[in-house]
Amino acid sequence: MYIERILRVTTSALALATVQPVYAQSGQVAGSQGSQNFPSSSPDEQVQEGGGDIIVTALRRKGTVQSTPLSISAMTGDSLAAMGATQLQDYFRQVPNLNVAQGVLGQNRVSVRGIGGIGEATTGLYFGEVPVTGPSGTVGDPGNNAPDLNLYDIERVEVIRGPQGTLYGGSSMAGTLRIIFNRPKLSKFEAGMEGQYATTQGGSDSYFAKAMVNVPVVDGVLGVRMSGYYEQRAGYIDNIRLGRKNINDMTAQGIRLLIGFEPGPDTNVTGTFIYQRSDADDAQGWFPSVGDLKTNTPVILPFNNRFKLYNLTGTHDFGGVTLTVSGAIYRYDVLRTLDFTPSVTAISYSPAACQGYYAQATPCSDAQYAAYNSYGLSQTPALGYQPGYLRTQTAEARLASDGDGWLQWTAGLFYERRRDYIDSHVTKAASDGSAPDPLQDISYRFIANRLRQLAGFAEVSVKPVEALTLTGGLRYYDYEKTTAGQALLGSVLTSSIVSPYTERTAKSNGWLVKLNASYEFSPRFMAYANAAQGFRPGGANNIPSLQGDLVTYAPDSLWNYEVGVKSRWFGDVLTANAALFQIDWQNIQVAARTSDGLFTFLANAGGARIRGAELELSAEPIKGLNLTAAVGYVRGKLTSDQVIASFQNASAGGKKGDPLGMAPWSVSASASYDWELTPELDGIVRADLTYSGKGRNGFNPADPYFTTQGDFATLNIRTGVQNKRLGAYLFVQNVGNVNGVASRVSTFGSTNMSFSIPPRTVGINVRLNY
């Protein structure tokens, strides 16, 4: 509570520092989206002269989008603000072949080029220098819990498509998403704020307040940058059974503190502290069988998470070689709740469960069945109550060459230690559907995970001739992952039995390879070819009564083969980047279910081949008019049956030749135009259009857990005025009021839980800078 009070006071105090805002230069975003306003870092940090190409560090050394021989998109913080993006769900559709499967609060599964699924993350997520992941939960699925920070006061987002295993490690088998924060400026005072209010059709209102201040403490030597935010997101889902409206509203509040220290011209040290708290009072999903944006769950399902990160990063330039050392500790606390009522109800009517209840070999008598049925129903409504936490330590040290000579190289070491824990209670809910205090447990177990990972990596680029660059990369990895647990209270109503403490360990080591060649036909046209390997760790299941040979599962891996071009045309008026790729994915980690359908576990089954393309266009045909378009296409199919050895109840159930479930198309386009209204006042209008193709979860439509989502288009528009003192904008999101289903989940007794984009939302946004 103390931190929350600090957040509110800090945000209000920072807002007072914006009495005399000034307008900052605007420019074109290269390699990605539209126009930008109120830049959050200096122009020499964001763009190069003569073309607005964004500087990126995707190769662990400074380059640009157009000079990096990879399929990469970059968006500045100003570009994200211009489209009204404050979290992952607000901008990922602008990036070709990037997908974020929406779930309950704190549950986001990030995938690139159709590579995604249960288990460890397939797309690496970095906050600055720190790789972050979520807790494993009861299923060993940290990839479904990607932390989602508010995107205020950031320098840029980089999305690197294709495996980045050599430089970024095991969880970057499909690509890497990097969020880079604005660093403290040591010789310049800055302050700013942003406020917004909006109303959502059929739902509640939403608003946020954000503020930032940058203070040089010792000119040129020591500086502090602090930002704070509070956001209330609208709810628009109603629970018709409990008579609760707009149950999916949520709040997020946070603070970010960066301290910059430069004791000399060649040394820089940055300390970072991040705190974010997110809370949702109830379920985020709805059921089509009940009605659009309606649910009838008999329980209240709150979700919340707390994220804290401490990072210290230092760099030193030895003259031609830069050393970077980074160490971080982060903590992620979560509370997840689930509706167990359908499961407990179904088991209450099961004759086989009745036998188990009385521990007898013969069927229950009528009297026994009636007594058992009455007991089972008396435990409803039932609630899954699952508090958990994650504690992680990471460290990395690397050396990288400077300049642009004939030889460029990067080499480093990486260490990670991760520990997470979750309590899994199934409790009878209180009379109003909430979690009782104290809990009235029907069953209880806990699961704990430990992971230790070591790696060494290197990439070397040589230029045998001026226009040709050849790159080779290697990474050696060694990990050990242990899963432990114990069931302390069992119940036939949850198909669980009391069991002793057990733990199992999975370990592996090996090499990852990357090969890349690029050729600059001219300063404005480059072609490249890339072959890269990716993997993600295996692990162990801790599921009641799971047969022994299915407890552990192995890593899965892939090869990505890619060709692409980076180009500029008509005197830099048009930028066009494109890529074609093929991915061969082996030993895929898949979700399977126990024979009673109550528990999900991980196993290895089958392989797949994915082919696709990406195209990004941006143009400024006349002064003030910026146009962008992006298209992603991906099509995959199984190259072998998804059959789990000795177990035929795999939920995937795919056969060789079956298509994978990813949405084949993602399309986006934007247009923005700004013009001078008066000598001191500019006008601006912007439109963003996105289309998400139809995707599906599973292979066989006859599977009771098979679902589909996607196949919708949305339009956002924004208009306003801005000058050297402020900006004020009106906006409409989801102009067509489309009920776009971003993702769906089916579980035992819960069919087609749907997560949608918000209905039409109209609002006003105001920004100030000083």
PDB file of C-alpha atoms in Angstrom, residues 194-374:
ATOM      1  CA  GLU A 194      -0.096  13.042 -20.616  1.00  0.00           C
ATOM      2  CA  GLY A 195      -3.739  12.651 -19.702  1.00  0.00           C
ATOM      3  CA  GLN A 196      -6.624  10.869 -21.365  1.00  0.00           C
ATOM      4  CA  TYR A 197     -10.329  10.279 -20.822  1.00  0.00           C
ATOM      5  CA  ALA A 198     -12.514   7.991 -22.934  1.00  0.00           C
ATOM      6  CA  THR A 199     -15.841   6.226 -22.929  1.00  0.00           C
ATOM      7  CA  THR A 200     -16.480   2.752 -24.361  1.00  0.00           C
ATOM      8  CA  GLN A 201     -19.769   1.848 -26.006  1.00  0.00           C
ATOM      9  CA  GLY A 202     -21.777  -0.435 -23.743  1.00  0.00           C
ATOM     10  CA  GLY A 203     -19.081  -0.255 -21.097  1.00  0.00           C
ATOM     11  CA  SER A 204     -17.470   1.925 -18.494  1.00  0.00           C
ATOM     12  CA  ASP A 205     -15.244   4.961 -18.855  1.00  0.00           C
ATOM     13  CA  SER A 206     -11.470   4.854 -18.928  1.00  0.00           C
ATOM     14  CA  TYR A 207      -8.721   7.329 -18.160  1.00  0.00           C
ATOM     15  CA  PHE A 208      -5.051   7.671 -17.397  1.00  0.00           C
ATOM     16  CA  ALA A 209      -2.567  10.191 -16.041  1.00  0.00           C
ATOM     17  CA  LYS A 210       1.162   9.933 -16.724  1.00  0.00           C
ATOM     18  CA  ALA A 211       4.079  12.175 -15.936  1.00  0.00           C
ATOM     19  CA  MET A 212       7.842  12.273 -16.369  1.00  0.00           C
ATOM     20  CA  VAL A 213      10.698  14.389 -15.045  1.00  0.00           C
ATOM     21  CA  ASN A 214      14.402  14.302 -15.970  1.00  0.00           C
ATOM     22  CA  VAL A 215      16.757  16.134 -13.606  1.00  0.00           C
ATOM     23  CA  PRO A 216      20.534  16.617 -14.056  1.00  0.00           C
ATOM     24  CA  VAL A 217      21.898  16.276 -10.518  1.00  0.00           C
ATOM     25  CA  VAL A 218      25.548  16.915 -11.444  1.00  0.00           C
ATOM     26  CA  ASP A 219      25.789  18.466 -14.889  1.00  0.00           C
ATOM     27  CA  GLY A 220      27.176  15.962 -17.377  1.00  0.00           C
ATOM     28  CA  VAL A 221      27.900  13.393 -14.667  1.00  0.00           C
ATOM     29  CA  LEU A 222      24.759  12.333 -12.798  1.00  0.00           C
ATOM     30  CA  GLY A 223      21.101  12.476 -13.755  1.00  0.00           C
ATOM     31  CA  VAL A 224      17.759  11.022 -12.697  1.00  0.00           C
ATOM     32  CA  ARG A 225      14.741  10.232 -14.854  1.00  0.00           C
ATOM     33  CA  MET A 226      11.459   9.242 -13.228  1.00  0.00           C
ATOM     34  CA  SER A 227       8.079   8.446 -14.714  1.00  0.00           C
ATOM     35  CA  GLY A 228       4.818   7.433 -13.090  1.00  0.00           C
ATOM     36  CA  TYR A 229       1.409   6.434 -14.386  1.00  0.00           C
ATOM     37  CA  TYR A 230      -2.056   5.402 -13.316  1.00  0.00           C
ATOM     38  CA  GLU A 231      -4.510   3.899 -15.785  1.00  0.00           C
ATOM     39  CA  GLN A 232      -8.097   2.732 -15.515  1.00  0.00           C
ATOM     40  CA  ARG A 233      -9.145   0.550 -18.444  1.00  0.00           C
ATOM     41  CA  ALA A 234     -12.801   0.204 -19.382  1.00  0.00           C
ATOM     42  CA  GLY A 235     -14.905  -2.846 -18.685  1.00  0.00           C
ATOM     43  CA  TYR A 236     -17.494  -4.002 -21.201  1.00  0.00           C
ATOM     44  CA  ILE A 237     -18.409  -7.587 -20.224  1.00  0.00           C
ATOM     45  CA  ASP A 238     -21.477  -8.325 -18.080  1.00  0.00           C
ATOM     46  CA  ASN A 239     -22.117 -11.317 -15.806  1.00  0.00           C
ATOM     47  CA  ILE A 240     -25.822 -11.980 -16.237  1.00  0.00           C
ATOM     48  CA  ARG A 241     -25.954 -14.605 -13.486  1.00  0.00           C
ATOM     49  CA  LEU A 242     -24.469 -12.438 -10.750  1.00  0.00           C
ATOM     50  CA  GLY A 243     -25.893  -9.179 -12.083  1.00  0.00           C
ATOM     51  CA  ARG A 244     -22.441  -7.576 -12.349  1.00  0.00           C
ATOM     52  CA  LYS A 245     -21.716  -5.139 -15.194  1.00  0.00           C
ATOM     53  CA  ASN A 246     -18.440  -4.207 -16.859  1.00  0.00           C
ATOM     54  CA  ILE A 247     -16.649  -6.887 -14.888  1.00  0.00           C
ATOM     55  CA  ASN A 248     -13.472  -6.834 -16.993  1.00  0.00           C
ATOM     56  CA  ASP A 249     -12.326  -3.342 -16.066  1.00  0.00           C
ATOM     57  CA  MET A 250      -8.777  -3.143 -14.753  1.00  0.00           C
ATOM     58  CA  THR A 251      -6.236  -0.747 -13.314  1.00  0.00           C
ATOM     59  CA  ALA A 252      -2.503  -0.426 -13.816  1.00  0.00           C
ATOM     60  CA  GLN A 253      -0.144   1.825 -11.942  1.00  0.00           C
ATOM     61  CA  GLY A 254       3.590   2.015 -11.952  1.00  0.00           C
ATOM     62  CA  ILE A 255       6.773   3.919 -11.473  1.00  0.00           C
ATOM     63  CA  ARG A 256      10.064   3.764 -13.358  1.00  0.00           C
ATOM     64  CA  LEU A 257      13.268   5.280 -12.037  1.00  0.00           C
ATOM     65  CA  LEU A 258      16.522   5.453 -13.997  1.00  0.00           C
ATOM     66  CA  ILE A 259      19.755   6.881 -12.597  1.00  0.00           C
ATOM     67  CA  GLY A 260      22.512   7.679 -15.083  1.00  0.00           C
ATOM     68  CA  PHE A 261      26.158   8.125 -14.071  1.00  0.00           C
ATOM     69  CA  GLU A 262      29.083   9.024 -16.352  1.00  0.00           C
ATOM     70  CA  PRO A 263      32.291   9.320 -14.333  1.00  0.00           C
ATOM     71  CA  GLY A 264      34.273   9.794 -17.532  1.00  0.00           C
ATOM     72  CA  PRO A 265      33.780  10.134 -21.297  1.00  0.00           C
ATOM     73  CA  ASP A 266      34.198   6.389 -21.875  1.00  0.00           C
ATOM     74  CA  THR A 267      32.130   4.997 -18.999  1.00  0.00           C
ATOM     75  CA  ASN A 268      28.378   4.937 -18.440  1.00  0.00           C
ATOM     76  CA  VAL A 269      26.409   3.311 -15.641  1.00  0.00           C
ATOM     77  CA  THR A 270      22.597   3.137 -15.563  1.00  0.00           C
ATOM     78  CA  GLY A 271      20.528   1.860 -12.674  1.00  0.00           C
ATOM     79  CA  THR A 272      16.895   0.992 -13.338  1.00  0.00           C
ATOM     80  CA  PHE A 273      14.003   0.303 -10.970  1.00  0.00           C
ATOM     81  CA  ILE A 274      10.574  -0.665 -12.290  1.00  0.00           C
ATOM     82  CA  TYR A 275       7.405  -1.307 -10.328  1.00  0.00           C
ATOM     83  CA  GLN A 276       4.014  -2.046 -11.847  1.00  0.00           C
ATOM     84  CA  ARG A 277       0.813  -3.255 -10.249  1.00  0.00           C
ATOM     85  CA  SER A 278      -2.156  -4.449 -12.309  1.00  0.00           C
ATOM     86  CA  ASP A 279      -5.534  -5.484 -10.945  1.00  0.00           C
ATOM     87  CA  ALA A 280      -8.706  -6.891 -12.460  1.00  0.00           C
ATOM     88  CA  ASP A 281     -11.703  -7.481 -10.226  1.00  0.00           C
ATOM     89  CA  ASP A 282     -13.239 -10.229 -12.334  1.00  0.00           C
ATOM     90  CA  ALA A 283     -13.102 -12.356 -15.478  1.00  0.00           C
ATOM     91  CA  GLN A 284     -11.746 -10.940 -18.732  1.00  0.00           C
ATOM     92  CA  GLY A 285     -13.544 -13.382 -21.040  1.00  0.00           C
ATOM     93  CA  TRP A 286     -17.097 -14.105 -22.219  1.00  0.00           C
ATOM     94  CA  PHE A 287     -19.041 -17.006 -23.743  1.00  0.00           C
ATOM     95  CA  PRO A 288     -20.806 -16.890 -27.150  1.00  0.00           C
ATOM     96  CA  SER A 289     -23.391 -19.390 -25.845  1.00  0.00           C
ATOM     97  CA  VAL A 290     -24.492 -16.786 -23.299  1.00  0.00           C
ATOM     98  CA  GLY A 291     -24.380 -13.774 -25.604  1.00  0.00           C
ATOM     99  CA  ASP A 292     -21.974 -11.235 -27.055  1.00  0.00           C
ATOM    100  CA  LEU A 293     -19.771  -9.888 -24.296  1.00  0.00           C
ATOM    101  CA  LYS A 294     -21.775 -11.843 -21.696  1.00  0.00           C
ATOM    102  CA  THR A 295     -20.801 -14.485 -19.158  1.00  0.00           C
ATOM    103  CA  ASN A 296     -22.724 -16.521 -16.596  1.00  0.00           C
ATOM    104  CA  THR A 297     -19.972 -17.810 -14.353  1.00  0.00           C
ATOM    105  CA  PRO A 298     -21.200 -18.355 -10.785  1.00  0.00           C
ATOM    106  CA  VAL A 299     -17.945 -17.134  -9.242  1.00  0.00           C
ATOM    107  CA  ILE A 300     -15.997 -13.869  -9.165  1.00  0.00           C
ATOM    108  CA  LEU A 301     -12.575 -14.272 -10.763  1.00  0.00           C
ATOM    109  CA  PRO A 302     -10.074 -11.589  -9.739  1.00  0.00           C
ATOM    110  CA  PHE A 303      -6.577 -11.434 -11.218  1.00  0.00           C
ATOM    111  CA  ASN A 304      -3.682  -9.312 -10.146  1.00  0.00           C
ATOM    112  CA  ASN A 305       0.057  -9.115 -10.529  1.00  0.00           C
ATOM    113  CA  ARG A 306       2.973  -7.155  -9.107  1.00  0.00           C
ATOM    114  CA  PHE A 307       6.205  -6.743 -11.034  1.00  0.00           C
ATOM    115  CA  LYS A 308       9.458  -5.332  -9.649  1.00  0.00           C
ATOM    116  CA  LEU A 309      12.757  -5.140 -11.490  1.00  0.00           C
ATOM    117  CA  TYR A 310      16.186  -3.908 -10.407  1.00  0.00           C
ATOM    118  CA  ASN A 311      18.898  -3.617 -13.039  1.00  0.00           C
ATOM    119  CA  LEU A 312      22.407  -2.187 -13.121  1.00  0.00           C
ATOM    120  CA  THR A 313      24.092  -1.871 -16.511  1.00  0.00           C
ATOM    121  CA  GLY A 314      27.544  -0.467 -17.171  1.00  0.00           C
ATOM    122  CA  THR A 315      29.483   0.163 -20.364  1.00  0.00           C
ATOM    123  CA  HIS A 316      33.111   1.115 -20.932  1.00  0.00           C
ATOM    124  CA  ASP A 317      34.754   2.001 -24.221  1.00  0.00           C
ATOM    125  CA  PHE A 318      38.316   0.705 -24.346  1.00  0.00           C
ATOM    126  CA  GLY A 319      38.898   2.366 -27.714  1.00  0.00           C
ATOM    127  CA  GLY A 320      37.497   0.216 -30.501  1.00  0.00           C
ATOM    128  CA  VAL A 321      35.946  -2.310 -28.115  1.00  0.00           C
ATOM    129  CA  THR A 322      33.024  -1.734 -25.724  1.00  0.00           C
ATOM    130  CA  LEU A 323      32.416  -3.812 -22.613  1.00  0.00           C
ATOM    131  CA  THR A 324      28.817  -4.127 -21.412  1.00  0.00           C
ATOM    132  CA  VAL A 325      27.982  -5.718 -18.064  1.00  0.00           C
ATOM    133  CA  SER A 326      24.397  -6.088 -16.853  1.00  0.00           C
ATOM    134  CA  GLY A 327      22.905  -7.691 -13.763  1.00  0.00           C
ATOM    135  CA  ALA A 328      19.237  -7.832 -12.797  1.00  0.00           C
ATOM    136  CA  ILE A 329      16.856  -9.184 -10.203  1.00  0.00           C
ATOM    137  CA  TYR A 330      13.136  -9.199 -10.799  1.00  0.00           C
ATOM    138  CA  ARG A 331      10.128 -10.434  -8.898  1.00  0.00           C
ATOM    139  CA  TYR A 332       6.711 -11.240 -10.315  1.00  0.00           C
ATOM    140  CA  ASP A 333       3.819 -11.970  -7.907  1.00  0.00           C
ATOM    141  CA  VAL A 334       0.503 -13.142  -9.309  1.00  0.00           C
ATOM    142  CA  LEU A 335      -2.930 -14.234  -8.210  1.00  0.00           C
ATOM    143  CA  ARG A 336      -4.883 -16.310 -10.711  1.00  0.00           C
ATOM    144  CA  THR A 337      -8.421 -17.580 -10.199  1.00  0.00           C
ATOM    145  CA  LEU A 338     -10.450 -20.072 -12.236  1.00  0.00           C
ATOM    146  CA  ASP A 339     -14.011 -21.341 -12.278  1.00  0.00           C
ATOM    147  CA  PHE A 340     -13.969 -24.997 -11.181  1.00  0.00           C
ATOM    148  CA  THR A 341     -17.750 -25.205 -10.948  1.00  0.00           C
ATOM    149  CA  PRO A 342     -18.249 -27.020 -14.310  1.00  0.00           C
ATOM    150  CA  SER A 343     -15.616 -29.629 -13.406  1.00  0.00           C
ATOM    151  CA  VAL A 344     -16.914 -30.271  -9.890  1.00  0.00           C
ATOM    152  CA  THR A 345     -20.507 -30.378 -11.155  1.00  0.00           C
ATOM    153  CA  ALA A 346     -19.688 -32.886 -13.904  1.00  0.00           C
ATOM    154  CA  ILE A 347     -17.785 -35.138 -11.513  1.00  0.00           C
ATOM    155  CA  SER A 348     -20.653 -34.909  -9.031  1.00  0.00           C
ATOM    156  CA  TYR A 349     -22.794 -36.745 -11.598  1.00  0.00           C
ATOM    157  CA  SER A 350     -20.148 -39.365 -12.454  1.00  0.00           C
ATOM    158  CA  PRO A 351     -20.940 -42.981 -11.365  1.00  0.00           C
ATOM    159  CA  ALA A 352     -17.228 -43.825 -11.656  1.00  0.00           C
ATOM    160  CA  ALA A 353     -16.352 -40.938  -9.337  1.00  0.00           C
ATOM    161  CA  CYS A 354     -18.981 -42.182  -6.908  1.00  0.00           C
ATOM    162  CA  GLN A 355     -17.169 -45.524  -6.756  1.00  0.00           C
ATOM    163  CA  GLY A 356     -13.931 -43.706  -6.080  1.00  0.00           C
ATOM    164  CA  TYR A 357     -15.574 -41.642  -3.356  1.00  0.00           C
ATOM    165  CA  TYR A 358     -16.605 -44.791  -1.481  1.00  0.00           C
ATOM    166  CA  ALA A 359     -13.393 -46.628  -2.478  1.00  0.00           C
ATOM    167  CA  GLN A 360     -15.295 -49.694  -3.663  1.00  0.00           C
ATOM    168  CA  ALA A 361     -14.933 -51.985  -6.651  1.00  0.00           C
ATOM    169  CA  THR A 362     -18.688 -52.271  -7.289  1.00  0.00           C
ATOM    170  CA  PRO A 363     -21.000 -49.581  -8.652  1.00  0.00           C
ATOM    171  CA  CYS A 364     -22.678 -47.290  -6.161  1.00  0.00           C
ATOM    172  CA  SER A 365     -26.140 -48.117  -4.932  1.00  0.00           C
ATOM    173  CA  ASP A 366     -28.920 -45.625  -5.587  1.00  0.00           C
ATOM    174  CA  ALA A 367     -28.649 -44.354  -2.039  1.00  0.00           C
ATOM    175  CA  GLN A 368     -24.866 -44.015  -2.279  1.00  0.00           C
ATOM    176  CA  TYR A 369     -25.116 -42.189  -5.585  1.00  0.00           C
ATOM    177  CA  ALA A 370     -27.755 -39.780  -4.248  1.00  0.00           C
ATOM    178  CA  ALA A 371     -25.628 -39.026  -1.160  1.00  0.00           C
ATOM    179  CA  TYR A 372     -22.468 -38.582  -3.244  1.00  0.00           C
ATOM    180  CA  ASN A 373     -24.265 -36.365  -5.766  1.00  0.00           C
ATOM    181  CA  SER A 374     -25.674 -34.199  -2.992  1.00  0.00           C
TER     182      SER A 374
END
